[in-house]
Amino acid sequence: MSAYRGLVQLGLGLWTTLRQIGRGASTVSYPEEALKLPPRWRGRPVLTRDPDGDERCVACQLCSAVCPTRCIELQAGEREDERRYPVSFRINFSRCIYCGFCEEACPTLAIQLLDAFAFSTEHHRDLIYEKEALLIDGTGKHPHYNFYRHAGVALHGKDKGQGSNESPPVNGRSNLP
Amino acid sequence: MKRIFYLDGQPVPFTSGQNVLEAAIAAGMARQIPYFCYHPALGSLGACRQCAVKIYPHDDKHPPRVTMACLLPASDHLQLATVDQEVHTEHRKIIELLMLNHPLDCPVCDEGGQCHLQDMTVQTGHAVRRYSGPKRTYRDQDLGPLVHQEMNRCITCYRCVRFYQDTAQGDDFGVFGSRDRVYFGRLEDGPLESPFSGNLVEVCPTGVFTDKVFRHDYARVWDLQQGPSVCPHCAVGCNTLPGARLGTLRRVRARHHPEINPHFLCDRGRYGFRYVTAAERPVRARLHGVHSRQDAVLRQVATRLQEGRSGFLGSPREDVQSNLALFALADCLHAPFAALSSPWMEALAQQCMALPQAPTLNDVEMADHLIVLGDLGGVAPMAELAARQALRHGARLTVLASRPTALAEAGDYRPTRPSALPDLVTGLAEDACLQGSRRPVILAAAETLGPAGVHALRKTLARLPANARAGVFQNSPNLFGAAYFAADGHTVRLQHALRQREIDHLLCLAADPLGSDWGAGIWRSLAPGLQGVTVLDMVDTDTVRAAETVLPMAAFPERDGLFINYEGRIQAFAPVYRREAQVPSWQENTRGFPAAAGGQMHPLGPPTPQYWLGRLAELLDIVKPWQERLTFYQRFLCPIAPRPDHPGILLDDALRARFEIAAAPAAAPVGTEDWELDLFRWHGGEALADAAAELQSLAPSRGLRLNADVDASFATLSGPCGRLRLPVLPIVGMVAGVAALDQEGFAQLGLHPGEAVQIQWETVS
């Protein structure tokens, strides 16, 4: 009885194996073949631009504060039109663990973990990416968001009260009820 | 007996006069009660309605009710609760209302990370704005180069106005408007006039007022390297907290010292630090005006010293140990040494040292009768702030000055010629009003009073009741430290040696004898006898520009040391950061590995004076005797050096008593018909702070300040060491026959305050 059951099990296992023969390989012969990445894949962080083409990062330093490996370093500056921007932005990818905390912390949706992942080099020093290498020309995953449309600060070309959901500036000298 | 009340069942100790919020914060229970408008220095107002607690009356007649903790005086066995549905609802709803119009600015707001509003909102748990209507907005004002305004963020706690109008008694900033349009600002755009305007940044619980200087080189507060330091810009010695990042100094804030500066800092202390980052600051060794290798410059200096024809000049601008190191080197080489650049200054330092224990600024605030001699606010603004607190408590204030200073306008202004001050000070001993006061305090600007005046002050204090105190202020941080070496005639001996051609080389430590130090006129007349001058300094001065060899020096936040303030309090400061020549760039960073790895380290900033003097001792082969002397003098003068975060140790009375034998220096007589000079200083003016660009953009124009009756547009002054032509600036209410001149002018003329001067008038139509 037990011998019969063993043969049936063996036959079933063999059938499972034989069934795969016609189905082709489930592995990908990377790097010759491109990988199909899931949409929420966390690859190398990049700095994106807003829909108007200006860089999104306002150098608030939250990404560097939240980074568990302290691999982000930046210096804030102010442009002539009073926009804040990072004068320098540096990520040391030999320390980055692709946890995505920076993306979560970013209030302007500037830093995003996109799909790039294969960028190995021979030297650690080649893994220190500067702003020029991080800033891309697109909006990344969020095509419509522009932080400065919602912020209360005035810029050149955007006066007080012109932000979204803002009323025009009040007269702070008026004593009328 | 220990007095307590109960908050959520926990006993909270308090002292009489405290309110519930104050006691809870002191007991470390601030997390239970969120608050906005309360500030320890500004008191309670009850404007924000945030600090609600529930009070349970002891009798059974009244139901428990919600009340404001900041307006509730603490009393014994009070039963209070914050873990309560009603209180919680109050906290939540009030913060929701305060946040109703608050913009979405946190990422671009400089207050982020040190924002009271942020903390309280997170603490209360408010996260989502339910109201979907539009937000109120304001137009901002330009408040000058120091403070940036962003009115949209305001939560109308009134802290700014309470500080500016009540505490600092400024009158160019206030509150306007009504209902939900309340506006805090000036009547018109323009720089804030108060010498304490920078404190708006610290009292504002949100980002309405932020630091404009910090803004240009911003770093988040969590990224800053901070350490205990002492302000080097005047004799008060306020405790500061400099913050640096990536090898550059970014900002300076006040550090709590219970007796000197519990909360605030003047603008000179807050913004004067920019001398550290000034473009003109010498950061590389120079030989004949050209950048050279340190070794070459040091060898040149050592060669000069080996000739044995050198003099040494220290400075009250430098800390105790640097002056000691220089003194020890001079001692080893048997060379003449002076710590002060003029005999007049030496006499003044000795007289100041001989005064009895000065009051702390806390004592000044508690005074009931104040007499102020000279322009206190121009010399030591924080002393003026303390005097203004005494005024608020109802003290009588009499100001004896040659012109109506800001403080004089707040009190009883007695127009006085500087030369008459010593006699008037002597007369104060007979003053019945002063005799009858409980806590009389006399405050004086040292240089206006002069050595004779300070001597008279000591004699007067001896005749007044024991509760009378006096403080004399000067704007160098370490006059007492330099006065150690001001034994009779050091400066005269040094100048005499130079005149007799016994020396032809001068090694100056942070001194500017060829520029604007006191007595610079005499040094300039002796300069032709000098073969070379060596300067160790951290700011660009006339002497640095004229020197043969320049050795750059670490600024105060870059090293440790000791200052002795106007009370004789020894305070230590710690190195806050290491200066790097520049922020490392991409290329430098990749190639900037240590030499062992085939690269170069980042060049570090200038070394300390002790390092330079030690290297010189090495080159001269006198390291051992130099170190022995240094240790010996250090043990003798400050046997116990305090730690940098220590409130300071007062100088030994026995040490100060040695200076009491100093005889009264004779003041030059001035006729009533003569023009005499008084010292003019503005609240941001000081040797180091003069190199701070943002602060100096507010400096008043240079000129000779006179009574408005004089009808001339230019004046040419003649003194023993030179002539000076200056525009005339009329001042209403100034004493006739007195002209106020800046220290640079005094240095050029070779005169001192209270001395007569010849003036030729010129009228240009």
PDB file of N, CA and C in Angstrom, chain B residues 345-426:
ATOM      1  N   MET B 345      45.627 104.183  29.324  1.00  0.00           N
ATOM      2  CA  MET B 345      44.828 102.956  29.397  1.00  0.00           C
ATOM      3  C   MET B 345      45.301 102.094  30.562  1.00  0.00           C
ATOM      4  N   GLU B 346      46.617 102.082  30.775  1.00  0.00           N
ATOM      5  CA  GLU B 346      47.195 101.306  31.868  1.00  0.00           C
ATOM      6  C   GLU B 346      46.656 101.817  33.208  1.00  0.00           C
ATOM      7  N   ALA B 347      46.664 103.155  33.348  1.00  0.00           N
ATOM      8  CA  ALA B 347      46.158 103.748  34.587  1.00  0.00           C
ATOM      9  C   ALA B 347      44.679 103.418  34.764  1.00  0.00           C
ATOM     10  N   LEU B 348      43.945 103.460  33.642  1.00  0.00           N
ATOM     11  CA  LEU B 348      42.512 103.171  33.704  1.00  0.00           C
ATOM     12  C   LEU B 348      42.277 101.720  34.136  1.00  0.00           C
ATOM     13  N   ALA B 349      43.069 100.814  33.566  1.00  0.00           N
ATOM     14  CA  ALA B 349      42.912  99.395  33.901  1.00  0.00           C
ATOM     15  C   ALA B 349      43.203  99.161  35.374  1.00  0.00           C
ATOM     16  N   GLN B 350      44.254  99.811  35.878  1.00  0.00           N
ATOM     17  CA  GLN B 350      44.583  99.643  37.298  1.00  0.00           C
ATOM     18  C   GLN B 350      43.465 100.163  38.187  1.00  0.00           C
ATOM     19  N   GLN B 351      42.939 101.319  37.819  1.00  0.00           N
ATOM     20  CA  GLN B 351      41.866 101.897  38.638  1.00  0.00           C
ATOM     21  C   GLN B 351      40.625 101.014  38.624  1.00  0.00           C
ATOM     22  N   CYS B 352      40.314 100.450  37.446  1.00  0.00           N
ATOM     23  CA  CYS B 352      39.150  99.569  37.349  1.00  0.00           C
ATOM     24  C   CYS B 352      39.355  98.333  38.213  1.00  0.00           C
ATOM     25  N   MET B 353      40.572  97.811  38.172  1.00  0.00           N
ATOM     26  CA  MET B 353      40.911  96.616  38.944  1.00  0.00           C
ATOM     27  C   MET B 353      40.765  96.885  40.446  1.00  0.00           C
ATOM     28  N   ALA B 354      41.080  98.123  40.855  1.00  0.00           N
ATOM     29  CA  ALA B 354      41.078  98.443  42.281  1.00  0.00           C
ATOM     30  C   ALA B 354      39.675  98.694  42.826  1.00  0.00           C
ATOM     31  N   LEU B 355      38.695  98.849  41.939  1.00  0.00           N
ATOM     32  CA  LEU B 355      37.331  99.099  42.409  1.00  0.00           C
ATOM     33  C   LEU B 355      36.821  97.903  43.216  1.00  0.00           C
ATOM     34  N   PRO B 356      35.937  98.151  44.181  1.00  0.00           N
ATOM     35  CA  PRO B 356      35.347  97.001  44.884  1.00  0.00           C
ATOM     36  C   PRO B 356      34.456  96.196  43.945  1.00  0.00           C
ATOM     37  N   GLN B 357      34.079  95.002  44.386  1.00  0.00           N
ATOM     38  CA  GLN B 357      33.303  94.072  43.572  1.00  0.00           C
ATOM     39  C   GLN B 357      32.125  94.758  42.874  1.00  0.00           C
ATOM     40  N   ALA B 358      32.101  94.633  41.528  1.00  0.00           N
ATOM     41  CA  ALA B 358      31.031  95.270  40.755  1.00  0.00           C
ATOM     42  C   ALA B 358      29.751  94.443  40.843  1.00  0.00           C
ATOM     43  N   PRO B 359      28.590  95.071  40.640  1.00  0.00           N
ATOM     44  CA  PRO B 359      27.343  94.310  40.665  1.00  0.00           C
ATOM     45  C   PRO B 359      27.212  93.465  39.399  1.00  0.00           C
ATOM     46  N   THR B 360      26.560  92.326  39.484  1.00  0.00           N
ATOM     47  CA  THR B 360      26.237  91.561  38.281  1.00  0.00           C
ATOM     48  C   THR B 360      25.098  92.289  37.571  1.00  0.00           C
ATOM     49  N   LEU B 361      24.835  91.929  36.336  1.00  0.00           N
ATOM     50  CA  LEU B 361      23.740  92.596  35.626  1.00  0.00           C
ATOM     51  C   LEU B 361      22.406  92.296  36.302  1.00  0.00           C
ATOM     52  N   ASN B 362      22.325  91.150  36.960  1.00  0.00           N
ATOM     53  CA  ASN B 362      21.141  90.815  37.738  1.00  0.00           C
ATOM     54  C   ASN B 362      20.943  91.816  38.874  1.00  0.00           C
ATOM     55  N   ASP B 363      22.053  92.162  39.549  1.00  0.00           N
ATOM     56  CA  ASP B 363      21.985  93.160  40.624  1.00  0.00           C
ATOM     57  C   ASP B 363      21.566  94.521  40.072  1.00  0.00           C
ATOM     58  N   VAL B 364      22.066  94.836  38.859  1.00  0.00           N
ATOM     59  CA  VAL B 364      21.706  96.115  38.248  1.00  0.00           C
ATOM     60  C   VAL B 364      20.194  96.166  38.016  1.00  0.00           C
ATOM     61  N   GLU B 365      19.628  95.041  37.573  1.00  0.00           N
ATOM     62  CA  GLU B 365      18.177  95.006  37.328  1.00  0.00           C
ATOM     63  C   GLU B 365      17.385  95.235  38.613  1.00  0.00           C
ATOM     64  N   MET B 366      17.971  94.848  39.736  1.00  0.00           N
ATOM     65  CA  MET B 366      17.282  94.969  41.014  1.00  0.00           C
ATOM     66  C   MET B 366      17.505  96.330  41.679  1.00  0.00           C
ATOM     67  N   ALA B 367      18.317  97.198  41.061  1.00  0.00           N
ATOM     68  CA  ALA B 367      18.670  98.471  41.690  1.00  0.00           C
ATOM     69  C   ALA B 367      17.442  99.363  41.839  1.00  0.00           C
ATOM     70  N   ASP B 368      17.450 100.221  42.862  1.00  0.00           N
ATOM     71  CA  ASP B 368      16.340 101.174  42.981  1.00  0.00           C
ATOM     72  C   ASP B 368      16.790 102.598  42.695  1.00  0.00           C
ATOM     73  N   HIS B 369      18.092 102.794  42.547  1.00  0.00           N
ATOM     74  CA  HIS B 369      18.581 104.114  42.166  1.00  0.00           C
ATOM     75  C   HIS B 369      19.821 103.914  41.286  1.00  0.00           C
ATOM     76  N   LEU B 370      19.722 104.407  40.057  1.00  0.00           N
ATOM     77  CA  LEU B 370      20.821 104.201  39.124  1.00  0.00           C
ATOM     78  C   LEU B 370      21.426 105.533  38.740  1.00  0.00           C
ATOM     79  N   ILE B 371      22.754 105.577  38.739  1.00  0.00           N
ATOM     80  CA  ILE B 371      23.419 106.746  38.187  1.00  0.00           C
ATOM     81  C   ILE B 371      24.323 106.256  37.065  1.00  0.00           C
ATOM     82  N   VAL B 372      24.107 106.771  35.886  1.00  0.00           N
ATOM     83  CA  VAL B 372      24.875 106.332  34.730  1.00  0.00           C
ATOM     84  C   VAL B 372      25.770 107.465  34.279  1.00  0.00           C
ATOM     85  N   LEU B 373      27.059 107.168  34.139  1.00  0.00           N
ATOM     86  CA  LEU B 373      28.030 108.181  33.723  1.00  0.00           C
ATOM     87  C   LEU B 373      28.492 107.865  32.308  1.00  0.00           C
ATOM     88  N   GLY B 374      28.233 108.756  31.395  1.00  0.00           N
ATOM     89  CA  GLY B 374      28.662 108.558  30.014  1.00  0.00           C
ATOM     90  C   GLY B 374      27.666 107.725  29.223  1.00  0.00           C
ATOM     91  N   ASP B 375      28.067 107.387  27.987  1.00  0.00           N
ATOM     92  CA  ASP B 375      27.185 106.658  27.075  1.00  0.00           C
ATOM     93  C   ASP B 375      27.356 105.162  27.301  1.00  0.00           C
ATOM     94  N   LEU B 376      26.575 104.619  28.218  1.00  0.00           N
ATOM     95  CA  LEU B 376      26.696 103.210  28.578  1.00  0.00           C
ATOM     96  C   LEU B 376      26.309 102.294  27.417  1.00  0.00           C
ATOM     97  N   GLY B 377      25.241 102.664  26.712  1.00  0.00           N
ATOM     98  CA  GLY B 377      24.740 101.820  25.629  1.00  0.00           C
ATOM     99  C   GLY B 377      25.724 101.671  24.478  1.00  0.00           C
ATOM    100  N   GLY B 378      26.555 102.679  24.255  1.00  0.00           N
ATOM    101  CA  GLY B 378      27.537 102.584  23.182  1.00  0.00           C
ATOM    102  C   GLY B 378      28.683 101.658  23.537  1.00  0.00           C
ATOM    103  N   VAL B 379      28.948 101.509  24.840  1.00  0.00           N
ATOM    104  CA  VAL B 379      30.078 100.688  25.281  1.00  0.00           C
ATOM    105  C   VAL B 379      29.619  99.265  25.563  1.00  0.00           C
ATOM    106  N   ALA B 380      28.599  99.124  26.401  1.00  0.00           N
ATOM    107  CA  ALA B 380      28.141  97.794  26.807  1.00  0.00           C
ATOM    108  C   ALA B 380      26.609  97.775  26.745  1.00  0.00           C
ATOM    109  N   PRO B 381      26.047  97.444  25.568  1.00  0.00           N
ATOM    110  CA  PRO B 381      24.587  97.510  25.424  1.00  0.00           C
ATOM    111  C   PRO B 381      23.840  96.651  26.444  1.00  0.00           C
ATOM    112  N   MET B 382      24.396  95.504  26.815  1.00  0.00           N
ATOM    113  CA  MET B 382      23.670  94.640  27.743  1.00  0.00           C
ATOM    114  C   MET B 382      23.550  95.278  29.126  1.00  0.00           C
ATOM    115  N   ALA B 383      24.525  96.104  29.493  1.00  0.00           N
ATOM    116  CA  ALA B 383      24.419  96.818  30.767  1.00  0.00           C
ATOM    117  C   ALA B 383      23.282  97.824  30.679  1.00  0.00           C
ATOM    118  N   GLU B 384      23.126  98.421  29.481  1.00  0.00           N
ATOM    119  CA  GLU B 384      22.013  99.349  29.297  1.00  0.00           C
ATOM    120  C   GLU B 384      20.683  98.608  29.418  1.00  0.00           C
ATOM    121  N   LEU B 385      20.615  97.396  28.858  1.00  0.00           N
ATOM    122  CA  LEU B 385      19.373  96.620  28.939  1.00  0.00           C
ATOM    123  C   LEU B 385      19.032  96.323  30.406  1.00  0.00           C
ATOM    124  N   ALA B 386      20.068  95.989  31.189  1.00  0.00           N
ATOM    125  CA  ALA B 386      19.846  95.722  32.617  1.00  0.00           C
ATOM    126  C   ALA B 386      19.337  96.979  33.306  1.00  0.00           C
ATOM    127  N   ALA B 387      19.925  98.133  32.952  1.00  0.00           N
ATOM    128  CA  ALA B 387      19.493  99.391  33.557  1.00  0.00           C
ATOM    129  C   ALA B 387      18.033  99.672  33.209  1.00  0.00           C
ATOM    130  N   ARG B 388      17.656  99.323  31.994  1.00  0.00           N
ATOM    131  CA  ARG B 388      16.257  99.559  31.579  1.00  0.00           C
ATOM    132  C   ARG B 388      15.298  98.656  32.352  1.00  0.00           C
ATOM    133  N   GLN B 389      15.747  97.454  32.726  1.00  0.00           N
ATOM    134  CA  GLN B 389      14.874  96.584  33.531  1.00  0.00           C
ATOM    135  C   GLN B 389      14.667  97.196  34.917  1.00  0.00           C
ATOM    136  N   ALA B 390      15.756  97.800  35.455  1.00  0.00           N
ATOM    137  CA  ALA B 390      15.622  98.467  36.750  1.00  0.00           C
ATOM    138  C   ALA B 390      14.609  99.606  36.648  1.00  0.00           C
ATOM    139  N   LEU B 391      14.679 100.336  35.526  1.00  0.00           N
ATOM    140  CA  LEU B 391      13.717 101.429  35.288  1.00  0.00           C
ATOM    141  C   LEU B 391      12.292 100.906  35.294  1.00  0.00           C
ATOM    142  N   ARG B 392      12.093  99.758  34.662  1.00  0.00           N
ATOM    143  CA  ARG B 392      10.735  99.175  34.606  1.00  0.00           C
ATOM    144  C   ARG B 392      10.250  98.818  35.998  1.00  0.00           C
ATOM    145  N   HIS B 393      11.179  98.457  36.876  1.00  0.00           N
ATOM    146  CA  HIS B 393      10.788  98.109  38.240  1.00  0.00           C
ATOM    147  C   HIS B 393      10.640  99.343  39.119  1.00  0.00           C
ATOM    148  N   GLY B 394      10.791 100.525  38.510  1.00  0.00           N
ATOM    149  CA  GLY B 394      10.543 101.742  39.264  1.00  0.00           C
ATOM    150  C   GLY B 394      11.780 102.416  39.824  1.00  0.00           C
ATOM    151  N   ALA B 395      12.963 102.063  39.324  1.00  0.00           N
ATOM    152  CA  ALA B 395      14.177 102.701  39.829  1.00  0.00           C
ATOM    153  C   ALA B 395      14.267 104.142  39.342  1.00  0.00           C
ATOM    154  N   ARG B 396      14.991 104.956  40.096  1.00  0.00           N
ATOM    155  CA  ARG B 396      15.285 106.314  39.634  1.00  0.00           C
ATOM    156  C   ARG B 396      16.540 106.252  38.791  1.00  0.00           C
ATOM    157  N   LEU B 397      16.554 106.984  37.685  1.00  0.00           N
ATOM    158  CA  LEU B 397      17.723 106.947  36.808  1.00  0.00           C
ATOM    159  C   LEU B 397      18.204 108.369  36.560  1.00  0.00           C
ATOM    160  N   THR B 398      19.469 108.593  36.822  1.00  0.00           N
ATOM    161  CA  THR B 398      20.091 109.869  36.496  1.00  0.00           C
ATOM    162  C   THR B 398      21.244 109.582  35.537  1.00  0.00           C
ATOM    163  N   VAL B 399      21.278 110.278  34.420  1.00  0.00           N
ATOM    164  CA  VAL B 399      22.337 110.058  33.441  1.00  0.00           C
ATOM    165  C   VAL B 399      23.178 111.310  33.337  1.00  0.00           C
ATOM    166  N   LEU B 400      24.457 111.183  33.648  1.00  0.00           N
ATOM    167  CA  LEU B 400      25.380 112.299  33.488  1.00  0.00           C
ATOM    168  C   LEU B 400      26.179 112.038  32.221  1.00  0.00           C
ATOM    169  N   ALA B 401      25.869 112.749  31.170  1.00  0.00           N
ATOM    170  CA  ALA B 401      26.552 112.525  29.904  1.00  0.00           C
ATOM    171  C   ALA B 401      26.617 113.834  29.151  1.00  0.00           C
ATOM    172  N   SER B 402      27.461 113.844  28.120  1.00  0.00           N
ATOM    173  CA  SER B 402      27.618 115.091  27.371  1.00  0.00           C
ATOM    174  C   SER B 402      26.551 115.212  26.285  1.00  0.00           C
ATOM    175  N   ARG B 403      25.850 114.133  26.007  1.00  0.00           N
ATOM    176  CA  ARG B 403      24.810 114.213  24.973  1.00  0.00           C
ATOM    177  C   ARG B 403      23.619 113.339  25.378  1.00  0.00           C
ATOM    178  N   PRO B 404      22.441 113.634  24.847  1.00  0.00           N
ATOM    179  CA  PRO B 404      21.253 112.858  25.224  1.00  0.00           C
ATOM    180  C   PRO B 404      21.289 111.469  24.593  1.00  0.00           C
ATOM    181  N   THR B 405      21.844 110.520  25.283  1.00  0.00           N
ATOM    182  CA  THR B 405      21.912 109.145  24.780  1.00  0.00           C
ATOM    183  C   THR B 405      20.528 108.515  24.881  1.00  0.00           C
ATOM    184  N   ALA B 406      20.396 107.319  24.319  1.00  0.00           N
ATOM    185  CA  ALA B 406      19.095 106.632  24.338  1.00  0.00           C
ATOM    186  C   ALA B 406      18.637 106.411  25.778  1.00  0.00           C
ATOM    187  N   LEU B 407      19.576 106.092  26.652  1.00  0.00           N
ATOM    188  CA  LEU B 407      19.224 105.839  28.044  1.00  0.00           C
ATOM    189  C   LEU B 407      18.855 107.144  28.748  1.00  0.00           C
ATOM    190  N   ALA B 408      19.548 108.235  28.356  1.00  0.00           N
ATOM    191  CA  ALA B 408      19.284 109.516  28.998  1.00  0.00           C
ATOM    192  C   ALA B 408      17.848 109.954  28.759  1.00  0.00           C
ATOM    193  N   GLU B 409      17.330 109.601  27.573  1.00  0.00           N
ATOM    194  CA  GLU B 409      15.955 109.988  27.259  1.00  0.00           C
ATOM    195  C   GLU B 409      14.953 109.281  28.169  1.00  0.00           C
ATOM    196  N   ALA B 410      15.357 108.128  28.698  1.00  0.00           N
ATOM    197  CA  ALA B 410      14.447 107.367  29.553  1.00  0.00           C
ATOM    198  C   ALA B 410      14.523 107.815  31.010  1.00  0.00           C
ATOM    199  N   GLY B 411      15.532 108.617  31.341  1.00  0.00           N
ATOM    200  CA  GLY B 411      15.693 109.015  32.739  1.00  0.00           C
ATOM    201  C   GLY B 411      15.884 110.508  32.881  1.00  0.00           C
ATOM    202  N   ASP B 412      16.604 110.865  33.896  1.00  0.00           N
ATOM    203  CA  ASP B 412      16.843 112.264  34.194  1.00  0.00           C
ATOM    204  C   ASP B 412      18.204 112.622  33.611  1.00  0.00           C
ATOM    205  N   TYR B 413      18.196 113.369  32.503  1.00  0.00           N
ATOM    206  CA  TYR B 413      19.448 113.673  31.793  1.00  0.00           C
ATOM    207  C   TYR B 413      20.081 114.927  32.368  1.00  0.00           C
ATOM    208  N   ARG B 414      21.307 114.808  32.868  1.00  0.00           N
ATOM    209  CA  ARG B 414      22.047 115.969  33.368  1.00  0.00           C
ATOM    210  C   ARG B 414      23.223 116.209  32.432  1.00  0.00           C
ATOM    211  N   PRO B 415      23.121 117.223  31.573  1.00  0.00           N
ATOM    212  CA  PRO B 415      24.231 117.495  30.638  1.00  0.00           C
ATOM    213  C   PRO B 415      25.511 117.794  31.415  1.00  0.00           C
ATOM    214  N   THR B 416      26.575 117.067  31.094  1.00  0.00           N
ATOM    215  CA  THR B 416      27.796 117.152  31.873  1.00  0.00           C
ATOM    216  C   THR B 416      29.008 117.144  30.952  1.00  0.00           C
ATOM    217  N   ARG B 417      29.982 117.996  31.240  1.00  0.00           N
ATOM    218  CA  ARG B 417      31.250 117.927  30.498  1.00  0.00           C
ATOM    219  C   ARG B 417      32.067 116.771  31.053  1.00  0.00           C
ATOM    220  N   PRO B 418      32.726 115.980  30.194  1.00  0.00           N
ATOM    221  CA  PRO B 418      33.487 114.826  30.692  1.00  0.00           C
ATOM    222  C   PRO B 418      34.549 115.237  31.726  1.00  0.00           C
ATOM    223  N   SER B 419      35.170 116.412  31.534  1.00  0.00           N
ATOM    224  CA  SER B 419      36.230 116.807  32.465  1.00  0.00           C
ATOM    225  C   SER B 419      35.668 117.123  33.844  1.00  0.00           C
ATOM    226  N   ALA B 420      34.356 117.383  33.909  1.00  0.00           N
ATOM    227  CA  ALA B 420      33.759 117.692  35.207  1.00  0.00           C
ATOM    228  C   ALA B 420      33.352 116.422  35.952  1.00  0.00           C
ATOM    229  N   LEU B 421      33.420 115.260  35.273  1.00  0.00           N
ATOM    230  CA  LEU B 421      32.920 114.027  35.882  1.00  0.00           C
ATOM    231  C   LEU B 421      33.620 113.656  37.194  1.00  0.00           C
ATOM    232  N   PRO B 422      34.990 113.690  37.260  1.00  0.00           N
ATOM    233  CA  PRO B 422      35.634 113.298  38.525  1.00  0.00           C
ATOM    234  C   PRO B 422      35.114 114.096  39.724  1.00  0.00           C
ATOM    235  N   ASP B 423      34.950 115.407  39.559  1.00  0.00           N
ATOM    236  CA  ASP B 423      34.455 116.224  40.678  1.00  0.00           C
ATOM    237  C   ASP B 423      33.022 115.866  41.028  1.00  0.00           C
ATOM    238  N   LEU B 424      32.217 115.647  39.977  1.00  0.00           N
ATOM    239  CA  LEU B 424      30.821 115.284  40.226  1.00  0.00           C
ATOM    240  C   LEU B 424      30.716 113.944  40.944  1.00  0.00           C
ATOM    241  N   VAL B 425      31.592 113.006  40.543  1.00  0.00           N
ATOM    242  CA  VAL B 425      31.590 111.687  41.181  1.00  0.00           C
ATOM    243  C   VAL B 425      31.962 111.826  42.651  1.00  0.00           C
ATOM    244  N   THR B 426      32.945 112.684  42.942  1.00  0.00           N
ATOM    245  CA  THR B 426      33.310 112.918  44.341  1.00  0.00           C
ATOM    246  C   THR B 426      32.112 113.482  45.104  1.00  0.00           C
TER     247      THR B 426
END
